[in-house]
Structure formats: structure tokens, C-alpha cells
Coordinates of C-alpha atoms in Angstrom, one line a residue:
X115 CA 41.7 -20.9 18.4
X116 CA 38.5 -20.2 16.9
X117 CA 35.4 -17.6 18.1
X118 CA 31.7 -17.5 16.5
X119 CA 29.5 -14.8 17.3
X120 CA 26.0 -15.4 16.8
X121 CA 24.7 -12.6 14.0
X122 CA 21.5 -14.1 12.5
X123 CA 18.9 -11.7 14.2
X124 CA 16.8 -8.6 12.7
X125 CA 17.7 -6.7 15.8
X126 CA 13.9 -5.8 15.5
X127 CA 14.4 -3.9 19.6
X128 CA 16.8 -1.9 18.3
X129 CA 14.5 -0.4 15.4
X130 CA 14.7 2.0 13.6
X131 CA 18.4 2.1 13.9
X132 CA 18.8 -2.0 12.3
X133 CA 16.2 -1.3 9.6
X134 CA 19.4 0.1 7.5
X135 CA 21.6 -2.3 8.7
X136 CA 22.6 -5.4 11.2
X137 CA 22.6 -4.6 14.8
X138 CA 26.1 -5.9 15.0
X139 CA 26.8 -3.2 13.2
X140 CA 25.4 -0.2 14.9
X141 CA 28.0 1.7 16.4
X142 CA 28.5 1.4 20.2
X143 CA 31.1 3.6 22.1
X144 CA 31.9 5.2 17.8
X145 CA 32.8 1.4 17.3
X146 CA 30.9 -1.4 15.5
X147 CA 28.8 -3.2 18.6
X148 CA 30.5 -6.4 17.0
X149 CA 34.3 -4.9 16.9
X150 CA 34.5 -4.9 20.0
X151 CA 34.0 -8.4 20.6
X152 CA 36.5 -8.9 18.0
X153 CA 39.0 -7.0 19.2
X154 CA 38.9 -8.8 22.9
X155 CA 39.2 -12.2 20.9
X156 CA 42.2 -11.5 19.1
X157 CA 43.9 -10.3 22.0
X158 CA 43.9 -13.8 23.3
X159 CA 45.2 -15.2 20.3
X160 CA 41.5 -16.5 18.5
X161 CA 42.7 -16.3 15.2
X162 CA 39.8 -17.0 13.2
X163 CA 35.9 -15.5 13.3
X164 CA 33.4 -17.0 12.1
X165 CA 30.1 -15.1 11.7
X166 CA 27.0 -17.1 12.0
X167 CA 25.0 -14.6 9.7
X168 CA 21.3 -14.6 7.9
X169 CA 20.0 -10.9 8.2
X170 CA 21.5 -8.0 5.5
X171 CA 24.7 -10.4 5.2
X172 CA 26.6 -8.8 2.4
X173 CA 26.7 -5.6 4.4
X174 CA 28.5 -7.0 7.1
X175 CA 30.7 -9.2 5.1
X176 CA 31.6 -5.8 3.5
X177 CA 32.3 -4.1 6.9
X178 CA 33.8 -6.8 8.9
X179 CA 36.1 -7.9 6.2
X180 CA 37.8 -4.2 6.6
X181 CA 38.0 -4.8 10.8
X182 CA 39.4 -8.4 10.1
X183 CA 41.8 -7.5 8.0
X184 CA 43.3 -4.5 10.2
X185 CA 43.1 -7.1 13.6
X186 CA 45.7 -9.9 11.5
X187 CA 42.6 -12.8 12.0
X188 CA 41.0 -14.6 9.4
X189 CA 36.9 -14.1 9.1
X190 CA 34.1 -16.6 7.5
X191 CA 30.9 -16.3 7.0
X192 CA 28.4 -18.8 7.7
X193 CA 24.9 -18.2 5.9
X194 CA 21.7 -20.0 7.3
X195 CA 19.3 -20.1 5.0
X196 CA 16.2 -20.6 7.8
X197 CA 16.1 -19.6 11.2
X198 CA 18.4 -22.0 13.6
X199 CA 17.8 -20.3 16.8
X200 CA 20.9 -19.9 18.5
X201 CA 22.5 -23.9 19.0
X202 CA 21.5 -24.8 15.0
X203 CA 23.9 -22.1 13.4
X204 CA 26.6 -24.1 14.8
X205 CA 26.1 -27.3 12.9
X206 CA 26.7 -25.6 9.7
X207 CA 30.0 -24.2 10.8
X208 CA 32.4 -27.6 9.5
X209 CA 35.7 -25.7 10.4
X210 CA 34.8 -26.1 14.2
X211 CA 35.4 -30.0 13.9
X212 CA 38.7 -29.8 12.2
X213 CA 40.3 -29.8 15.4
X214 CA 39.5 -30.9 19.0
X215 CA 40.7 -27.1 20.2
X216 CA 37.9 -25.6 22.3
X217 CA 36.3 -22.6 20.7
X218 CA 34.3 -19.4 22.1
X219 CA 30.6 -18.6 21.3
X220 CA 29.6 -15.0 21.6
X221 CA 26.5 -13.5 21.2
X222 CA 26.7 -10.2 19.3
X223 CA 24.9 -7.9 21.8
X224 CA 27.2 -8.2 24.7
X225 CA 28.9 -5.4 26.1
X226 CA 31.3 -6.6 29.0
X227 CA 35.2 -6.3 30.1
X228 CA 35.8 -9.7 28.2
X229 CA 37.8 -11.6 30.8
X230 CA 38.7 -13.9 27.8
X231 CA 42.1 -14.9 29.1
X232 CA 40.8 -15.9 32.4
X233 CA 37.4 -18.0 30.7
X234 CA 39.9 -20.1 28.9
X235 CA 42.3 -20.7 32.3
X236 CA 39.0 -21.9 34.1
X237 CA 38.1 -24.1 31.3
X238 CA 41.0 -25.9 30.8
X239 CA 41.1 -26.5 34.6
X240 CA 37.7 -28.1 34.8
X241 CA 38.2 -30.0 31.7
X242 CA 34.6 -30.5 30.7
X243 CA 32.4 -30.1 27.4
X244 CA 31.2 -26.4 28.3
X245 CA 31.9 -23.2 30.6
X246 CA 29.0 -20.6 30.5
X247 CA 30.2 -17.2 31.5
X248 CA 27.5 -15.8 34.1
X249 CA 26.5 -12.9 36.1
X250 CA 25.2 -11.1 38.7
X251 CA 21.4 -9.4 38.3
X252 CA 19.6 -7.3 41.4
X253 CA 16.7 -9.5 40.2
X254 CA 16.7 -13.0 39.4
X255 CA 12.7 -13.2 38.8
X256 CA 13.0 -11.8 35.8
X257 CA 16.0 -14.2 34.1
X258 CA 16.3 -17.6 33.4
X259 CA 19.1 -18.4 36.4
X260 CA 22.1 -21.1 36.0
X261 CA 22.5 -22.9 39.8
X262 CA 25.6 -24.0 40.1
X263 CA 28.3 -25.1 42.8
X264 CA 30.1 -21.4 44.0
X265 CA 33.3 -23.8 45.0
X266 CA 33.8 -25.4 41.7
X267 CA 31.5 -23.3 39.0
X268 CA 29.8 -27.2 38.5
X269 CA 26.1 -26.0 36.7
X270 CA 23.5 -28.4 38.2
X271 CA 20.5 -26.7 36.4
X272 CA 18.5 -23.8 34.9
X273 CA 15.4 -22.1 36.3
X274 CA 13.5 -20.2 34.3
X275 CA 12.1 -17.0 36.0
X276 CA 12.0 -18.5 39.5
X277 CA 9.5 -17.4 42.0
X278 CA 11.1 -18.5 45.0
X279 CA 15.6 -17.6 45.1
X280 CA 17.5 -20.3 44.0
X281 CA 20.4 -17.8 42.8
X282 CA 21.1 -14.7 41.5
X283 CA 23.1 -15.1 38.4
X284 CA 22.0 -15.5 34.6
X285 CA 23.9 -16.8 31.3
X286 CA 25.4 -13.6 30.0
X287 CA 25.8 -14.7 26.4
X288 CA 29.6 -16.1 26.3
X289 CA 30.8 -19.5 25.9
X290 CA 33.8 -21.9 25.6
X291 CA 33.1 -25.4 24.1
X292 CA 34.3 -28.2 23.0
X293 CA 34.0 -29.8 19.1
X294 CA 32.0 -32.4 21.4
X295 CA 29.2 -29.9 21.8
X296 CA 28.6 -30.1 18.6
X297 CA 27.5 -34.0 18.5
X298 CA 24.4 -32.9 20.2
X299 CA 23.0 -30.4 18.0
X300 CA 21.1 -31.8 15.0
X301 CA 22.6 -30.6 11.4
X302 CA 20.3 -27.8 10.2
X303 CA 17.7 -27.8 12.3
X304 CA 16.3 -25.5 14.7
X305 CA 17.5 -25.9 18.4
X306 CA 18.1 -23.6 21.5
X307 CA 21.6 -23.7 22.6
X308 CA 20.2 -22.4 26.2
X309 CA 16.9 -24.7 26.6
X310 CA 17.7 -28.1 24.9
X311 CA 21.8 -28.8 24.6
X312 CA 22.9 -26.5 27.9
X313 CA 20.2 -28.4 30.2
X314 CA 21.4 -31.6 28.8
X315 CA 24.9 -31.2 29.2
X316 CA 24.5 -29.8 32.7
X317 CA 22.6 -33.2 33.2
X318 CA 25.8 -34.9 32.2
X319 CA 27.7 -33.1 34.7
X320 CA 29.7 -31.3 31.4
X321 CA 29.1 -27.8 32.4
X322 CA 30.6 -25.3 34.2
X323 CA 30.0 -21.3 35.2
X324 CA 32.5 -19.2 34.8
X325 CA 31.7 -15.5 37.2
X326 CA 32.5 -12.3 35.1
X327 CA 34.1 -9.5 37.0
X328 CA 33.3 -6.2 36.9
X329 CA 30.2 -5.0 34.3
X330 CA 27.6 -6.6 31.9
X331 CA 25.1 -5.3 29.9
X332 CA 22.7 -7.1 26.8
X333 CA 22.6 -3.6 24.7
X334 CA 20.3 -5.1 22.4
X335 CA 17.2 -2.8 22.9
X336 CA 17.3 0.8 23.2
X337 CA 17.2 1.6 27.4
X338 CA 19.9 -0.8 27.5
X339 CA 22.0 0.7 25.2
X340 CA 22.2 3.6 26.9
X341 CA 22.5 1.9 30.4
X342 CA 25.6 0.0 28.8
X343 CA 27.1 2.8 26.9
X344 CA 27.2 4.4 31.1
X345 CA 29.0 1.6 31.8
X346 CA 30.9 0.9 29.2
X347 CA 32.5 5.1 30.0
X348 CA 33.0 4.4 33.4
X349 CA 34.8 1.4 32.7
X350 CA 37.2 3.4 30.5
X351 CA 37.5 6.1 33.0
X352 CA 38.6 3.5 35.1
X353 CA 41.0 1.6 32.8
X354 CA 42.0 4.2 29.6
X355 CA 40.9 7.7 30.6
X356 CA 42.9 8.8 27.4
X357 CA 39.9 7.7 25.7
X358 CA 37.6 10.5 27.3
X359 CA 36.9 14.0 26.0
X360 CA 37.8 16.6 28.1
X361 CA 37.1 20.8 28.0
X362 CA 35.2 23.2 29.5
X363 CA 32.0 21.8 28.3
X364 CA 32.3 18.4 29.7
X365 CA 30.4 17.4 32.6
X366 CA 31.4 13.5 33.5
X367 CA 32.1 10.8 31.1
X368 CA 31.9 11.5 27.4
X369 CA 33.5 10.0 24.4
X370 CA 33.7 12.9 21.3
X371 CA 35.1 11.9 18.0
X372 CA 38.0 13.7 16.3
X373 CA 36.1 14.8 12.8
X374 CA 33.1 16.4 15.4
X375 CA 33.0 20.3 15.8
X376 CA 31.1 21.5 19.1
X377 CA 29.8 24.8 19.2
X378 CA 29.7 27.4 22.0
X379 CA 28.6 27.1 25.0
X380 CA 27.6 23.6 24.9
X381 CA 26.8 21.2 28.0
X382 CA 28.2 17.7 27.0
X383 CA 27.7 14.9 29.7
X384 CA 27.5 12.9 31.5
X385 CA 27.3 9.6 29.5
X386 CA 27.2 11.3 25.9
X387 CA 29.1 9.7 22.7
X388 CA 29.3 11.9 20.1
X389 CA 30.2 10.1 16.5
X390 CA 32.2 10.9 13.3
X391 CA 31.6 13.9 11.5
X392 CA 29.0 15.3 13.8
X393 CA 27.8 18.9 14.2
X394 CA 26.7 20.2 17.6
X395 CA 25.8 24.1 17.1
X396 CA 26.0 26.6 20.1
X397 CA 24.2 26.2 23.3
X398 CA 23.4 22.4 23.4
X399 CA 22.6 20.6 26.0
X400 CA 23.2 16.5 25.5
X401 CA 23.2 14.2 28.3
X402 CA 22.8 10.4 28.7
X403 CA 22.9 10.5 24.4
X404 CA 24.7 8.9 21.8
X405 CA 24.9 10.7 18.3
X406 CA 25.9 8.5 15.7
X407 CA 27.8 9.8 12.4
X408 CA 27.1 12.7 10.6
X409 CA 24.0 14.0 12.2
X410 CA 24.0 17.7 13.2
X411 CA 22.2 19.0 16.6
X412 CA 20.6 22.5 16.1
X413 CA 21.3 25.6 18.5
X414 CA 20.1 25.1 22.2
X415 CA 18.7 21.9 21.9
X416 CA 18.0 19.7 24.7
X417 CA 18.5 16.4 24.6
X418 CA 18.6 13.1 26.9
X419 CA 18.4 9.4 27.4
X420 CA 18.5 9.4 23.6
X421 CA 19.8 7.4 20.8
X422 CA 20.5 9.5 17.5
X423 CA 20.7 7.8 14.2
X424 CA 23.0 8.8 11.6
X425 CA 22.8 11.6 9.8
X426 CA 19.5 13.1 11.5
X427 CA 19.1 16.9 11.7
X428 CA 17.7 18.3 14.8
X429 CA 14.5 20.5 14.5
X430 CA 14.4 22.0 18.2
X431 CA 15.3 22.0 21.4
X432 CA 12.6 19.2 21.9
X433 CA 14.3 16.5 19.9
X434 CA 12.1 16.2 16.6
X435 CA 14.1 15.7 14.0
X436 CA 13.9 15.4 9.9
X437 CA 15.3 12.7 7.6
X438 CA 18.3 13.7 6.2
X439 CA 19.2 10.8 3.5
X440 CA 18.6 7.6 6.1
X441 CA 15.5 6.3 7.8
X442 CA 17.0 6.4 10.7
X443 CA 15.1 8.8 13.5
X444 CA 16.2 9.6 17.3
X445 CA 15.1 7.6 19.8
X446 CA 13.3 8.8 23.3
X447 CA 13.4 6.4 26.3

């Protein structure tokens, strides 16, 4: 079975941090955002990636090679060279027609529990062109929402930001289709996978929602990063607590890599990541943060809902930093 994931953006939400590099690449939970979409396909047998890629694409040929390489599955990357929007990236990808196996779509941003194994059951058992994975939002105003039959996951039609309730759940990014699908997109040319080929298959009664358990989060923009990364630790305290740092300066859910020291009397947590190779002097204070690799936080600083690029060197307690070699700076939310 094959997987895409959809690559091509700038990331331009999640500036400064994709100015150096693609936002599949910025590390989420110490792990390439895009690894661990990877990962959760291979584990359900997809045995080849294909990245649909246009932005800084030698830098994450070079990266993901490594990752695809260690996970035993094959990786190719698909260049556009113009904008295709999310449907047109797919008509340039000619190993999807070289067998009538279903194959996943992914966008790169999505942080979930990657039910993969249970999308493809419910796919198979419908036996249509398409199953969208959806979910649940507190409010529906603000999405585009998929209405659908509850009983049988049937998609009748979308609603963009609806004023009066017609349903609470939105597409959350994931997809199983057929080769089929791929009649309906024009070769190299710009097209919306989610306004012009999902409406029409829905039309043609070929589309089906599939509910995702448990958490979801978009972590493409900064506030949502950090509202995934919460998520993302509680899930593992739920599911792998082994994962989780644990001391006397812990306070809740926090991920610290191996290579980092900590100083005294620190205060780490809740819902902190700490990366490779980073230095946290005495009397720090981090909470709701993520400090990506190799930057160094400065005696009793305070810092929270933050994102800290790599290789960024506190100043004080208030969170300025300086550029070390990168122009990557922190984030405030």
C-alpha cells in the first residue's frame, strides 16, 4: 500500500522556525512533524511514501531518506514545479495508477493517534471511491463541516462556516482513496482536493466519513503547536508513560531528551519538550514550551507558552533571546 503526504507549503504560520527549513521538518514531540506520520503508516504495512514536495525540497529529501531507510519503506519524491493546491499534486504522482490498491493522503501538519488500521477496515467495508477521516470541534462556525449519515459515515455535503448547526465535525486532513480519484483531477493543474473533487464525489454518493477516536490537532501555526504538543503528552501518558521524564523537577507531562543537561533547581512542566543537546542552567522555570536542539536557557529564566528555535541563547528571565548561528528566534503566544 501506498501513502502521500502533502509537503508543498512555505509553512509561512509557523515563521520564523520554516524560514530555515520545511515545516515537515520542524521537530514536534524531538521528532520530525512528518516522522511521525510515517511511522503510523508503516505500521500498517504502507510500504511506500511518496512526498508531494515544492518548498526547500533537497533538504528534506536529505532528511527523510535517513527516516525511510531506518522504517524498511521505500520513499519518492514528487516535485511540482507551480503551485497545485492540495488535489493537483496528485496527478503528477504516476506510481498511484500502477495498481487499483487504495492509497492514503495525509497532510503534513496533523498530529492525531492515527487509527490507520481501523480507516482501512471502514473503507473496505463501504467500498466506495473515498473515506475522509473527520472530527469533532466545540465550534463548527468556524470550519468548513462534512454532513454525513452517523449510521453509515455516507457524506452528503460540505458547509462552509455554517451560521445555523448542521453538524459538528470537520475534515481532519487524512484520506483513503481509490486510483479512481485520480480520474477527476486534471494533470497539472491547480485544483482543491476539499472544494472541487470531495464535493463532487460526495454528489456521486462515493464518499464516506470515517470518526477519529481520541485527539486531533492541525499544529501548523504556532498556538496550535503548543495546544497539540499538550495533547500529544497526555496521549503518551496515557499509552507509553516510558516516554515521559521524570525527577524532582518535573511538574506533569514533559518529554526531555537524553543529550540535555538540566541544572539545579529547575521547574520543568507541565507540557514542556526539551530537545537534543539542550542546556537548561539553574533555577529555570519552563512551562507550556518546547526547546528545540541545541539552544541553551540562561539562569532563572521564565518561560511559557513558547516555542524555542534551535540553537537560541536566552538573554533573561523574560525570554529575549540572541541569534546563535540560525535565524531562528523564540516564539511568544
Amino acid at each position: 500500500m501506498k501513502g502521500v503526504i502533502l509537503v508543498g507549503g512555505y509553512g509561512t504560520r509557523l515563521r520564523p522556525l520554516t524560514l530555515t527549513q520545511p515545516k515537515p521538518l520542524v521537530e514536534f514531540a524531538n521528532k520530525p512533524m512528518m516522522l511521525h506520520q510515517m511511522k503510523a503508516l508503516a505500521k500498517v504495512g504502507v510500504d511506500t511514501v511518496i512526498l508531494a514536495v515544492s518548498y526547500l525540497p533537497e533538504l528534506l529529501e536529505k532528511e527523510m531518506k535517513i527516516h525511510a531507510k531506518a522504517l524498511g519503506i521505500n520513499i519518492i519524491f514528487s516535485a511540482e514545479e507551480k503551485p497545485l493546491d492540495t488535489a493537483g499534486p496528485l496527478s503528477l504522482i504516476k506510481e498511484l495508477r500502477e495498481t487499483d490498491e487504495p492509497f492514503f493522503v495525509l497532510n503534513s501538519d496533523i498530529i492525531c493517534e492515527f487509527p490507520f488500521q481501523e480507516m482501512i477496515e471502514f473503507h473496505k467495508k463501504h467500498g466506495r471511491e473515498g473515506t475522509i477521516a473527520v472530527t469533532k470541534v466545540e465550534e463548527p462556525s468556524k470550519y468548513g463541516v462534512c454532513v454525513f449519515d452517523e449510521k453509515t459515515g455516507k457524506i452528503d455535503s460540505f458547509v462552509e462556516k455554517p451560521q445555523e448547526f448542521v453538524g459538528n465535525k470537520i475534515n481532519a486532513g487524512m484520506y483513503i482513496l481509490n486510483p479512481s480519484v485520480l480520474d477527476r483531477i486534471q494533470y497539472n493543474t491547480p485544483t482543491s482536493i476539499e472544494k472541487e473533487i470531495f464535493p463532487a464525489m460526495a454528489h456521486d454518493c462515493s464518499l464516506y466519513a470515517f470518526v477519529l477516536p481520541g485527539f486531533w490537532m492541525d499544529v501548523g501555526q504556532p498556538k496550535d503547536f503548543l495546544t497539540g504538543m499538550s495533547m500529544y503528552l497526555m496521549y503518551l501518558r496515557k499509552t507509553d508513560p516510558s516516554q515521559l521524564a521524570s525527577g524532582d523537577y518535573v511538574v506533569g507531562n514533559v518529554i526531555v531528551d537524553p543529550t540535555a543537561k538540566i541544572g539545579n533547581s529547575c521547574r520543568i512542566g507541565p507540557n514542556v519538550v526539551i530537545g537534543p543537546n539542550v542546556r537548561i542552567e539553574d533555577g529555570v522555570c519552563l512551562k507550556n514550551c518546547t526547546v528545540l536542539a541545541e539552544s541553551v536557557i540562561l539562569t532563572h529564566s521564565w518561560i511559557n507558552n513558547s516555542i524555542i528555535g534551535r540553537k537560541v541563547l536566552s538573554l533573561t528571565r523574560f525570554g529575549f533571546c540572541k541569534r546563535k548561528k540560525e535565524k531562528i528566534l523564540i516564539f511568544f503566544i
